[in-house]
PDB file of C-alpha atoms in Angstrom:
ATOM      1  CA  MET A 123      27.093 -12.945 -15.932  1.00  0.00           C
ATOM      2  CA  ARG A 124      26.634 -13.635 -12.222  1.00  0.00           C
ATOM      3  CA  LYS A 125      25.395 -10.057 -11.683  1.00  0.00           C
ATOM      4  CA  MET A 126      22.987 -10.359 -14.453  1.00  0.00           C
ATOM      5  CA  PHE A 127      21.586 -13.545 -13.035  1.00  0.00           C
ATOM      6  CA  TRP A 128      20.937 -11.868  -9.682  1.00  0.00           C
ATOM      7  CA  LEU A 129      19.307  -8.831 -11.276  1.00  0.00           C
ATOM      8  CA  VAL A 130      17.004 -11.113 -13.244  1.00  0.00           C
ATOM      9  CA  ALA A 131      16.268 -13.155 -10.086  1.00  0.00           C
ATOM     10  CA  SER A 132      15.584  -9.823  -8.059  1.00  0.00           C
ATOM     11  CA  ILE A 133      13.354  -8.567 -10.922  1.00  0.00           C
ATOM     12  CA  PHE A 134      11.438 -11.913 -10.824  1.00  0.00           C
ATOM     13  CA  ALA A 135      11.085 -12.070  -7.123  1.00  0.00           C
ATOM     14  CA  THR A 136       9.640  -8.502  -7.076  1.00  0.00           C
ATOM     15  CA  SER A 137       7.237  -9.225  -9.695  1.00  0.00           C
ATOM     16  CA  LEU A 138       6.022 -12.470  -7.775  1.00  0.00           C
ATOM     17  CA  ALA A 139       5.804 -10.145  -4.609  1.00  0.00           C
ATOM     18  CA  VAL A 140       3.581  -7.605  -6.345  1.00  0.00           C
ATOM     19  CA  GLY A 141       1.427 -10.362  -7.918  1.00  0.00           C
ATOM     20  CA  ALA A 142       1.026 -12.048  -4.616  1.00  0.00           C
ATOM     21  CA  SER A 143       0.105  -8.755  -2.869  1.00  0.00           C
ATOM     22  CA  ALA A 144      -2.570  -8.079  -5.514  1.00  0.00           C
ATOM     23  CA  GLN A 145      -4.016 -11.499  -5.226  1.00  0.00           C
ATOM     24  CA  GLU A 146      -4.107 -11.289  -1.274  1.00  0.00           C
ATOM     25  CA  VAL A 147      -6.411  -8.240  -1.450  1.00  0.00           C
ATOM     26  CA  ASP A 148     -10.085  -9.370  -0.938  1.00  0.00           C
ATOM     27  CA  TRP A 149     -11.471  -6.915  -3.408  1.00  0.00           C
ATOM     28  CA  GLN A 150     -15.064  -8.157  -2.872  1.00  0.00           C
ATOM     29  CA  LYS A 151     -14.985  -6.971   0.589  1.00  0.00           C
ATOM     30  CA  VAL A 152     -13.691  -3.622  -0.594  1.00  0.00           C
ATOM     31  CA  ASP A 153     -16.700  -3.432  -2.925  1.00  0.00           C
ATOM     32  CA  ASP A 154     -19.013  -4.363  -0.216  1.00  0.00           C
ATOM     33  CA  ALA A 155     -17.388  -1.468   1.981  1.00  0.00           C
ATOM     34  CA  PHE A 156     -18.318   0.987  -0.526  1.00  0.00           C
ATOM     35  CA  GLY A 157     -21.470  -0.582  -1.866  1.00  0.00           C
ATOM     36  CA  ARG A 158     -20.433  -0.579  -5.472  1.00  0.00           C
ATOM     37  CA  LYS A 159     -18.144  -2.132  -7.959  1.00  0.00           C
ATOM     38  CA  ALA A 160     -14.803  -0.725  -9.005  1.00  0.00           C
ATOM     39  CA  ALA A 161     -13.453  -0.019 -12.418  1.00  0.00           C
ATOM     40  CA  VAL A 162     -10.387  -2.237 -12.621  1.00  0.00           C
ATOM     41  CA  SER A 163      -7.303  -1.101 -14.787  1.00  0.00           C
ATOM     42  CA  GLY A 164      -4.279  -3.333 -14.310  1.00  0.00           C
ATOM     43  CA  ASP A 165      -3.774  -3.773 -10.489  1.00  0.00           C
ATOM     44  CA  VAL A 166      -5.977  -0.484  -9.629  1.00  0.00           C
ATOM     45  CA  HIS A 167      -9.341  -0.556  -8.400  1.00  0.00           C
ATOM     46  CA  ARG A 168     -11.025   2.794  -8.632  1.00  0.00           C
ATOM     47  CA  TYR A 169     -14.489   3.678  -7.171  1.00  0.00           C
ATOM     48  CA  GLY A 170     -16.413   6.582  -8.540  1.00  0.00           C
ATOM     49  CA  PHE A 171     -18.459   8.945  -6.178  1.00  0.00           C
ATOM     50  CA  PRO A 172     -19.842  11.486  -8.541  1.00  0.00           C
ATOM     51  CA  ARG A 173     -21.937  14.254  -7.030  1.00  0.00           C
ATOM     52  CA  THR A 174     -25.138  13.550  -9.050  1.00  0.00           C
ATOM     53  CA  ASP A 175     -27.059  15.227  -6.256  1.00  0.00           C
ATOM     54  CA  LEU A 176     -25.774  18.558  -7.065  1.00  0.00           C
ATOM     55  CA  SER A 177     -26.801  20.919  -9.762  1.00  0.00           C
ATOM     56  CA  VAL A 178     -23.828  23.199 -10.432  1.00  0.00           C
ATOM     57  CA  THR A 179     -23.860  26.015 -12.996  1.00  0.00           C
ATOM     58  CA  LEU A 180     -20.969  28.225 -14.339  1.00  0.00           C
ATOM     59  CA  ASP A 181     -21.318  30.821 -16.958  1.00  0.00           C
ATOM     60  CA  GLY A 182     -24.638  29.492 -17.922  1.00  0.00           C
ATOM     61  CA  VAL A 183     -23.459  25.911 -18.267  1.00  0.00           C
ATOM     62  CA  ASN A 184     -25.198  23.240 -16.033  1.00  0.00           C
ATOM     63  CA  LYS A 185     -22.060  20.892 -15.336  1.00  0.00           C
ATOM     64  CA  LYS A 186     -22.580  17.285 -15.915  1.00  0.00           C
ATOM     65  CA  PRO A 187     -20.971  15.090 -13.042  1.00  0.00           C
ATOM     66  CA  THR A 188     -18.440  13.672 -15.479  1.00  0.00           C
ATOM     67  CA  LEU A 189     -17.263  17.238 -16.489  1.00  0.00           C
ATOM     68  CA  ALA A 190     -16.190  18.404 -13.089  1.00  0.00           C
ATOM     69  CA  LEU A 191     -17.943  16.649 -10.200  1.00  0.00           C
ATOM     70  CA  GLY A 192     -16.630  13.073 -10.402  1.00  0.00           C
ATOM     71  CA  GLY A 193     -15.177  12.334  -6.860  1.00  0.00           C
ATOM     72  CA  TRP A 194     -13.056   9.001  -6.869  1.00  0.00           C
ATOM     73  CA  ILE A 195     -10.943   6.727  -4.748  1.00  0.00           C
ATOM     74  CA  ALA A 196      -8.443   4.453  -6.105  1.00  0.00           C
ATOM     75  CA  PHE A 197      -6.408   1.557  -4.609  1.00  0.00           C
ATOM     76  CA  LYS A 198      -3.165  -0.051  -5.653  1.00  0.00           C
ATOM     77  CA  PRO A 199      -1.654  -3.050  -3.917  1.00  0.00           C
ATOM     78  CA  ALA A 200       1.611  -1.865  -2.064  1.00  0.00           C
ATOM     79  CA  HIS A 201       3.896  -3.118   0.526  1.00  0.00           C
ATOM     80  CA  GLY A 202       1.723  -5.986   1.800  1.00  0.00           C
ATOM     81  CA  GLY A 203      -1.484  -3.841   1.824  1.00  0.00           C
ATOM     82  CA  ALA A 204      -2.646  -0.969  -0.520  1.00  0.00           C
ATOM     83  CA  MET A 205      -1.875   2.505  -1.493  1.00  0.00           C
ATOM     84  CA  VAL A 206      -5.113   4.681  -1.600  1.00  0.00           C
ATOM     85  CA  MET A 207      -5.599   7.969  -3.344  1.00  0.00           C
ATOM     86  CA  GLY A 208      -8.485   9.887  -4.164  1.00  0.00           C
ATOM     87  CA  ASP A 209     -10.359  13.250  -4.765  1.00  0.00           C
ATOM     88  CA  LEU A 210     -13.547  13.818  -2.928  1.00  0.00           C
ATOM     89  CA  VAL A 211     -16.162  16.569  -4.315  1.00  0.00           C
ATOM     90  CA  LEU A 212     -17.555  18.427  -1.210  1.00  0.00           C
ATOM     91  CA  LEU A 213     -19.638  21.670  -0.488  1.00  0.00           C
ATOM     92  CA  GLU A 214     -18.047  24.020   1.822  1.00  0.00           C
ATOM     93  CA  ALA A 215     -20.139  23.105   4.868  1.00  0.00           C
ATOM     94  CA  GLU A 216     -19.094  19.397   4.381  1.00  0.00           C
ATOM     95  CA  ILE A 217     -15.192  19.823   4.374  1.00  0.00           C
ATOM     96  CA  ASN A 218     -14.472  19.723   8.018  1.00  0.00           C
ATOM     97  CA  PRO A 219     -16.968  16.902   8.937  1.00  0.00           C
ATOM     98  CA  VAL A 220     -15.654  14.754   6.211  1.00  0.00           C
ATOM     99  CA  MET A 221     -12.005  15.765   7.137  1.00  0.00           C
ATOM    100  CA  LEU A 222     -12.464  14.759  10.774  1.00  0.00           C
ATOM    101  CA  LYS A 223     -13.663  11.317   9.912  1.00  0.00           C
ATOM    102  CA  LEU A 224     -10.762  10.677   7.748  1.00  0.00           C
ATOM    103  CA  ILE A 225      -8.365  11.892  10.260  1.00  0.00           C
ATOM    104  CA  GLU A 226     -10.030   9.706  13.001  1.00  0.00           C
ATOM    105  CA  GLY A 227      -9.663   6.680  10.629  1.00  0.00           C
ATOM    106  CA  GLY A 228      -5.934   7.248  10.215  1.00  0.00           C
ATOM    107  CA  LEU A 229      -6.057   8.665   6.516  1.00  0.00           C
ATOM    108  CA  GLU A 230      -3.947  11.448   5.320  1.00  0.00           C
ATOM    109  CA  ILE A 231      -5.414  14.906   3.829  1.00  0.00           C
ATOM    110  CA  THR A 232      -3.066  15.913   0.981  1.00  0.00           C
ATOM    111  CA  ALA A 233      -5.087  18.917  -0.470  1.00  0.00           C
ATOM    112  CA  VAL A 234      -8.130  20.809  -0.085  1.00  0.00           C
ATOM    113  CA  HIS A 235      -8.965  23.507  -2.841  1.00  0.00           C
ATOM    114  CA  ASN A 236     -11.167  24.639  -5.429  1.00  0.00           C
ATOM    115  CA  HIS A 237     -11.034  23.712  -9.166  1.00  0.00           C
ATOM    116  CA  LEU A 238     -13.196  26.416 -10.766  1.00  0.00           C
ATOM    117  CA  LEU A 239     -14.297  29.913 -10.123  1.00  0.00           C
ATOM    118  CA  ARG A 240     -17.759  31.509 -10.055  1.00  0.00           C
ATOM    119  CA  ALA A 241     -19.662  28.243 -10.026  1.00  0.00           C
ATOM    120  CA  SER A 242     -22.942  28.097  -8.000  1.00  0.00           C
ATOM    121  CA  PRO A 243     -22.833  26.427  -5.721  1.00  0.00           C
ATOM    122  CA  ALA A 244     -19.196  26.470  -4.947  1.00  0.00           C
ATOM    123  CA  THR A 245     -17.593  23.038  -4.814  1.00  0.00           C
ATOM    124  CA  PHE A 246     -14.260  22.027  -3.210  1.00  0.00           C
ATOM    125  CA  TYR A 247     -11.876  19.114  -3.821  1.00  0.00           C
ATOM    126  CA  MET A 248     -10.326  17.050  -0.921  1.00  0.00           C
ATOM    127  CA  HIS A 249      -7.501  14.867  -1.779  1.00  0.00           C
ATOM    128  CA  VAL A 250      -6.735  11.853   0.458  1.00  0.00           C
ATOM    129  CA  GLY A 251      -3.950   9.346   0.898  1.00  0.00           C
ATOM    130  CA  GLY A 252      -3.049   6.338   2.839  1.00  0.00           C
ATOM    131  CA  HIS A 253      -1.516   3.010   3.083  1.00  0.00           C
ATOM    132  CA  GLY A 254      -2.679  -0.062   5.023  1.00  0.00           C
ATOM    133  CA  ASP A 255      -5.702  -2.618   4.808  1.00  0.00           C
ATOM    134  CA  PRO A 256      -7.805  -1.593   1.829  1.00  0.00           C
ATOM    135  CA  VAL A 257     -11.019  -3.014   3.477  1.00  0.00           C
ATOM    136  CA  LYS A 258     -10.416  -0.822   6.721  1.00  0.00           C
ATOM    137  CA  MET A 259      -9.707   2.228   4.540  1.00  0.00           C
ATOM    138  CA  ALA A 260     -12.645   1.739   2.460  1.00  0.00           C
ATOM    139  CA  ALA A 261     -14.796   1.567   5.524  1.00  0.00           C
ATOM    140  CA  VAL A 262     -13.299   4.881   6.851  1.00  0.00           C
ATOM    141  CA  ILE A 263     -13.805   6.642   3.573  1.00  0.00           C
ATOM    142  CA  HIS A 264     -17.452   5.441   3.338  1.00  0.00           C
ATOM    143  CA  ASP A 265     -18.051   6.760   6.884  1.00  0.00           C
ATOM    144  CA  ALA A 266     -16.411  10.038   5.960  1.00  0.00           C
ATOM    145  CA  LEU A 267     -18.487  10.504   2.964  1.00  0.00           C
ATOM    146  CA  ALA A 268     -21.695   9.713   4.978  1.00  0.00           C
ATOM    147  CA  ALA A 269     -20.829  12.921   6.661  1.00  0.00           C
ATOM    148  CA  SER A 270     -21.692  14.639   3.481  1.00  0.00           C
ATOM    149  CA  GLN A 271     -24.585  14.401   0.965  1.00  0.00           C
ATOM    150  CA  THR A 272     -22.526  12.384  -1.453  1.00  0.00           C
ATOM    151  CA  PRO A 273     -24.873   9.536  -2.817  1.00  0.00           C
ATOM    152  CA  LEU A 274     -23.654   6.309  -1.253  1.00  0.00           C
ATOM    153  CA  ALA A 275     -26.452   3.991  -2.478  1.00  0.00           C
ATOM    154  CA  THR A 276     -25.501   1.354  -5.124  1.00  0.00           C
ATOM    155  CA  PRO A 277     -25.781   3.445  -8.281  1.00  0.00           C
ATOM    156  CA  ALA A 278     -28.586   2.548 -10.677  1.00  0.00           C
ATOM    157  CA  ALA A 279     -27.877   0.916 -13.908  1.00  0.00           C
ATOM    158  CA  ALA A 280     -26.664   3.356 -16.452  1.00  0.00           C
ATOM    159  CA  ALA A 281     -28.998   4.467 -19.180  1.00  0.00           C
ATOM    160  CA  SER A 282     -28.035   5.119 -22.703  1.00  0.00           C
ATOM    161  CA  PRO A 283     -25.524   7.986 -22.397  1.00  0.00           C
ATOM    162  CA  PRO A 284     -26.489  11.160 -24.199  1.00  0.00           C
ATOM    163  CA  ALA A 285     -24.651  11.584 -27.345  1.00  0.00           C
ATOM    164  CA  VAL A 286     -21.511  13.826 -27.571  1.00  0.00           C
ATOM    165  CA  ASP A 287     -22.606  16.546 -30.323  1.00  0.00           C
ATOM    166  CA  LEU A 288     -18.925  17.386 -31.270  1.00  0.00           C
ATOM    167  CA  ASP A 289     -16.371  16.534 -34.098  1.00  0.00           C
ATOM    168  CA  THR A 290     -14.593  14.228 -31.852  1.00  0.00           C
ATOM    169  CA  ALA A 291     -12.228  12.900 -34.591  1.00  0.00           C
ATOM    170  CA  GLN A 292     -10.970  16.539 -34.876  1.00  0.00           C
ATOM    171  CA  LEU A 293     -10.592  16.935 -31.288  1.00  0.00           C
ATOM    172  CA  ASP A 294      -8.552  13.728 -31.190  1.00  0.00           C
ATOM    173  CA  GLN A 295      -6.266  14.977 -33.917  1.00  0.00           C
ATOM    174  CA  LEU A 296      -5.889  18.514 -32.319  1.00  0.00           C
ATOM    175  CA  ILE A 297      -5.197  17.246 -28.690  1.00  0.00           C
ATOM    176  CA  GLY A 298      -3.004  14.312 -30.095  1.00  0.00           C
ATOM    177  CA  ALA A 299      -4.809  11.545 -28.129  1.00  0.00           C
ATOM    178  CA  LYS A 300      -7.781   9.317 -28.347  1.00  0.00           C
ATOM    179  CA  GLY A 301     -10.619  10.661 -26.177  1.00  0.00           C
ATOM    180  CA  GLN A 302     -13.571   8.727 -24.727  1.00  0.00           C
ATOM    181  CA  ALA A 303     -17.249   9.610 -24.219  1.00  0.00           C
ATOM    182  CA  ASN A 304     -18.428   9.386 -20.516  1.00  0.00           C
ATOM    183  CA  GLY A 305     -21.779  10.472 -19.433  1.00  0.00           C
ATOM    184  CA  GLY A 306     -22.163  13.111 -22.221  1.00  0.00           C
ATOM    185  CA  VAL A 307     -18.622  14.377 -21.771  1.00  0.00           C
ATOM    186  CA  TYR A 308     -15.636  13.733 -24.143  1.00  0.00           C
ATOM    187  CA  GLN A 309     -12.716  13.047 -21.937  1.00  0.00           C
ATOM    188  CA  PHE A 310      -8.911  12.999 -22.524  1.00  0.00           C
ATOM    189  CA  ASN A 311      -6.257  11.517 -20.223  1.00  0.00           C
ATOM    190  CA  VAL A 312      -2.875  12.441 -21.624  1.00  0.00           C
ATOM    191  CA  PRO A 313       0.130  10.718 -19.819  1.00  0.00           C
ATOM    192  CA  ARG A 314       3.399  12.396 -18.910  1.00  0.00           C
ATOM    193  CA  ARG A 315       6.484  11.067 -20.331  1.00  0.00           C
ATOM    194  CA  ASP A 316       8.314  10.783 -17.029  1.00  0.00           C
ATOM    195  CA  PRO A 317       7.136   8.161 -14.387  1.00  0.00           C
ATOM    196  CA  VAL A 318       5.672   9.359 -11.200  1.00  0.00           C
ATOM    197  CA  THR A 319       6.386   7.863  -7.729  1.00  0.00           C
ATOM    198  CA  GLU A 320       4.790   8.357  -4.379  1.00  0.00           C
ATOM    199  CA  ASN A 321       6.210   6.796  -1.257  1.00  0.00           C
ATOM    200  CA  GLU A 322       8.647   4.786  -3.577  1.00  0.00           C
ATOM    201  CA  MET A 323       5.721   3.243  -5.529  1.00  0.00           C
ATOM    202  CA  GLN A 324       5.414   4.044  -9.200  1.00  0.00           C
ATOM    203  CA  VAL A 325       1.824   5.600  -9.695  1.00  0.00           C
ATOM    204  CA  THR A 326       0.418   3.544 -12.608  1.00  0.00           C
ATOM    205  CA  PRO A 327      -1.634   3.399 -14.472  1.00  0.00           C
ATOM    206  CA  VAL A 328      -1.619   7.086 -14.705  1.00  0.00           C
ATOM    207  CA  GLY A 329      -5.203   7.837 -15.681  1.00  0.00           C
ATOM    208  CA  PRO A 330      -6.973   5.930 -12.876  1.00  0.00           C
ATOM    209  CA  MET A 331      -4.506   7.083 -10.254  1.00  0.00           C
ATOM    210  CA  GLY A 332      -5.131  10.705 -11.351  1.00  0.00           C
ATOM    211  CA  VAL A 333      -1.722  11.740 -12.580  1.00  0.00           C
ATOM    212  CA  ALA A 334      -2.580  12.091 -16.308  1.00  0.00           C
ATOM    213  CA  ILE A 335      -3.367  15.452 -17.818  1.00  0.00           C
ATOM    214  CA  ALA A 336      -7.141  15.466 -17.805  1.00  0.00           C
ATOM    215  CA  ILE A 337      -9.241  17.506 -20.488  1.00  0.00           C
ATOM    216  CA  ASN A 338     -12.998  17.293 -20.553  1.00  0.00           C
ATOM    217  CA  PHE A 339     -15.420  18.780 -23.198  1.00  0.00           C
ATOM    218  CA  GLN A 340     -19.068  19.137 -22.419  1.00  0.00           C
ATOM    219  CA  PRO A 341     -21.015  20.069 -25.649  1.00  0.00           C
ATOM    220  CA  THR A 342     -23.190  23.199 -25.328  1.00  0.00           C
ATOM    221  CA  GLY A 343     -24.790  23.158 -28.857  1.00  0.00           C
ATOM    222  CA  GLY A 344     -23.643  24.459 -32.197  1.00  0.00           C
ATOM    223  CA  GLY A 345     -20.309  22.943 -32.083  1.00  0.00           C
ATOM    224  CA  LYS A 346     -19.453  24.803 -28.847  1.00  0.00           C
ATOM    225  CA  ALA A 347     -18.322  23.105 -25.656  1.00  0.00           C
ATOM    226  CA  ALA A 348     -17.402  23.900 -21.901  1.00  0.00           C
ATOM    227  CA  ILE A 349     -13.959  22.643 -21.175  1.00  0.00           C
ATOM    228  CA  THR A 350     -12.302  21.930 -17.730  1.00  0.00           C
ATOM    229  CA  GLY A 351      -9.619  19.570 -16.290  1.00  0.00           C
ATOM    230  CA  ASP A 352      -6.135  19.922 -14.942  1.00  0.00           C
ATOM    231  CA  PHE A 353      -2.782  19.890 -16.424  1.00  0.00           C
ATOM    232  CA  VAL A 354      -0.044  17.932 -14.409  1.00  0.00           C
ATOM    233  CA  LEU A 355       3.060  19.970 -14.439  1.00  0.00           C
ATOM    234  CA  THR A 356       6.554  20.148 -13.155  1.00  0.00           C
ATOM    235  CA  GLY A 357       7.510  23.472 -11.675  1.00  0.00           C
ATOM    236  CA  ASP A 358       9.309  24.817 -14.935  1.00  0.00           C
ATOM    237  CA  GLU A 359       6.144  24.127 -16.893  1.00  0.00           C
ATOM    238  CA  VAL A 360       3.693  26.150 -15.068  1.00  0.00           C
ATOM    239  CA  ASN A 361       4.026  29.524 -16.155  1.00  0.00           C
ATOM    240  CA  PRO A 362       4.703  28.512 -19.917  1.00  0.00           C
ATOM    241  CA  VAL A 363       1.203  26.636 -19.797  1.00  0.00           C
ATOM    242  CA  ILE A 364      -0.432  29.579 -18.019  1.00  0.00           C
ATOM    243  CA  LYS A 365       0.723  31.924 -20.619  1.00  0.00           C
ATOM    244  CA  ALA A 366      -0.320  29.493 -23.534  1.00  0.00           C
ATOM    245  CA  LEU A 367      -3.794  29.081 -22.177  1.00  0.00           C
ATOM    246  CA  ARG A 368      -4.354  32.790 -21.404  1.00  0.00           C
ATOM    247  CA  ALA A 369      -3.152  33.766 -24.901  1.00  0.00           C
ATOM    248  CA  ASN A 370      -5.984  31.436 -26.116  1.00  0.00           C
ATOM    249  CA  ASP A 371      -8.785  32.937 -23.777  1.00  0.00           C
ATOM    250  CA  ILE A 372      -8.776  29.961 -21.553  1.00  0.00           C
ATOM    251  CA  ASP A 373      -9.029  30.910 -17.787  1.00  0.00           C
ATOM    252  CA  VAL A 374      -6.563  29.530 -15.225  1.00  0.00           C
ATOM    253  CA  THR A 375      -8.668  28.920 -12.158  1.00  0.00           C
ATOM    254  CA  ALA A 376      -6.239  27.068  -9.685  1.00  0.00           C
ATOM    255  CA  VAL A 377      -2.621  25.921  -9.378  1.00  0.00           C
ATOM    256  CA  HIS A 378      -1.965  23.640  -6.586  1.00  0.00           C
ATOM    257  CA  SER A 379      -0.538  20.401  -5.189  1.00  0.00           C
ATOM    258  CA  HIS A 380      -2.513  17.072  -4.929  1.00  0.00           C
ATOM    259  CA  MET A 381       0.075  14.911  -3.253  1.00  0.00           C
ATOM    260  CA  LEU A 382       2.781  15.208  -0.475  1.00  0.00           C
ATOM    261  CA  ASP A 383       5.802  13.036  -1.392  1.00  0.00           C
ATOM    262  CA  GLU A 384       5.524  12.468  -5.056  1.00  0.00           C
ATOM    263  CA  GLN A 385       8.712  12.581  -7.419  1.00  0.00           C
ATOM    264  CA  PRO A 386       8.951  14.691  -9.434  1.00  0.00           C
ATOM    265  CA  ARG A 387       7.395  17.454  -7.630  1.00  0.00           C
ATOM    266  CA  LEU A 388       4.127  18.131  -9.565  1.00  0.00           C
ATOM    267  CA  PHE A 389       1.670  21.023  -9.812  1.00  0.00           C
ATOM    268  CA  PHE A 390      -1.945  20.560 -10.918  1.00  0.00           C
ATOM    269  CA  LEU A 391      -3.383  23.573 -12.955  1.00  0.00           C
ATOM    270  CA  HIS A 392      -7.110  23.712 -13.521  1.00  0.00           C
ATOM    271  CA  PHE A 393      -8.796  25.712 -16.466  1.00  0.00           C
ATOM    272  CA  TRP A 394     -12.148  26.650 -17.732  1.00  0.00           C
ATOM    273  CA  ALA A 395     -13.720  28.184 -20.992  1.00  0.00           C
ATOM    274  CA  SER A 396     -16.814  27.938 -22.974  1.00  0.00           C
ATOM    275  CA  ASP A 397     -16.533  28.632 -26.844  1.00  0.00           C
ATOM    276  CA  ASP A 398     -16.125  26.892 -30.015  1.00  0.00           C
ATOM    277  CA  ALA A 399     -14.858  23.413 -29.230  1.00  0.00           C
ATOM    278  CA  LEU A 400     -12.162  23.266 -32.104  1.00  0.00           C
ATOM    279  CA  LYS A 401     -10.812  26.742 -31.130  1.00  0.00           C
ATOM    280  CA  LEU A 402     -10.563  25.702 -27.522  1.00  0.00           C
ATOM    281  CA  ALA A 403      -8.659  22.492 -28.638  1.00  0.00           C
ATOM    282  CA  HIS A 404      -6.301  24.521 -30.610  1.00  0.00           C
ATOM    283  CA  GLY A 405      -5.623  26.595 -27.271  1.00  0.00           C
ATOM    284  CA  LEU A 406      -5.221  23.304 -25.261  1.00  0.00           C
ATOM    285  CA  ARG A 407      -3.033  21.855 -27.757  1.00  0.00           C
ATOM    286  CA  ALA A 408      -0.730  25.103 -27.315  1.00  0.00           C
ATOM    287  CA  ALA A 409      -0.491  24.563 -23.863  1.00  0.00           C
ATOM    288  CA  LEU A 410       0.176  20.700 -24.089  1.00  0.00           C
ATOM    289  CA  ASP A 411       3.089  21.639 -26.488  1.00  0.00           C
ATOM    290  CA  LYS A 412       4.708  23.279 -23.411  1.00  0.00           C
ATOM    291  CA  THR A 413       4.756  20.034 -21.384  1.00  0.00           C
ATOM    292  CA  ALA A 414       6.581  16.710 -21.302  1.00  0.00           C
ATOM    293  CA  SER A 415       3.411  14.785 -22.124  1.00  0.00           C
ATOM    294  CA  THR A 416       2.917  11.836 -24.521  1.00  0.00           C
ATOM    295  CA  ARG A 417       0.742  12.512 -27.565  1.00  0.00           C
ATOM    296  CA  SER A 418       0.943  12.331 -31.296  1.00  0.00           C
TER     297      SER A 418
END
């Protein structure tokens, strides 16, 4: 009974500490450092930096920013400050100037890689991490992005988004999750069943923190779509998923890490195809069935 009392007391104290940590962050100052408001999910504040300045084409498809050009930074209160994770979309010439600013500001580079092949112009993705004062880290990231052409002005009010001309109910059923329209793209975030931790912190909510399986459909007309995204996989899942995707004529375009100290160790597998949307959804579901993910 005494052990149970101390266990409950410990959990209660931990919850108070987490709550206090979240309350102590002056999020308005973080917003001000970035020049934009965050999307808030639970205790995570996520800032979007889409490359709306770029016109990127692949296999005749002009990619919408929400398909594959959506850079982001997310903060989660942790250990008296905040954990930061993010993914910046850069042109090749922008990689080292941005990296230098981040290093000088004390942030970590956790990955630099491609997501797609054959795109024009080629885009690269720089993953960043760190822990500390969120206002100071936001200022460092803002200054680093200023070394690129990433739009930093306060985003204009969103116009009415274009309709997603796809059978989204069928897509939901085939993928086994509920998608969401975003900027003319139909997006899925499929969580893994097992929790993910980084530096002894559970990385939740998984979608805003970039550790859910991401699947994006951009309509291309006549029931067709371009698809891309990434599967979040443990090592034993990588090759079964590769085989399932290739058996369904979906290209595998990259396999790599995004973080440095996560548990379990994870690999992010990126894909691309352009074809009938429901046919592609069947192929994606075959790959999802090879993973320990949460879906219907």
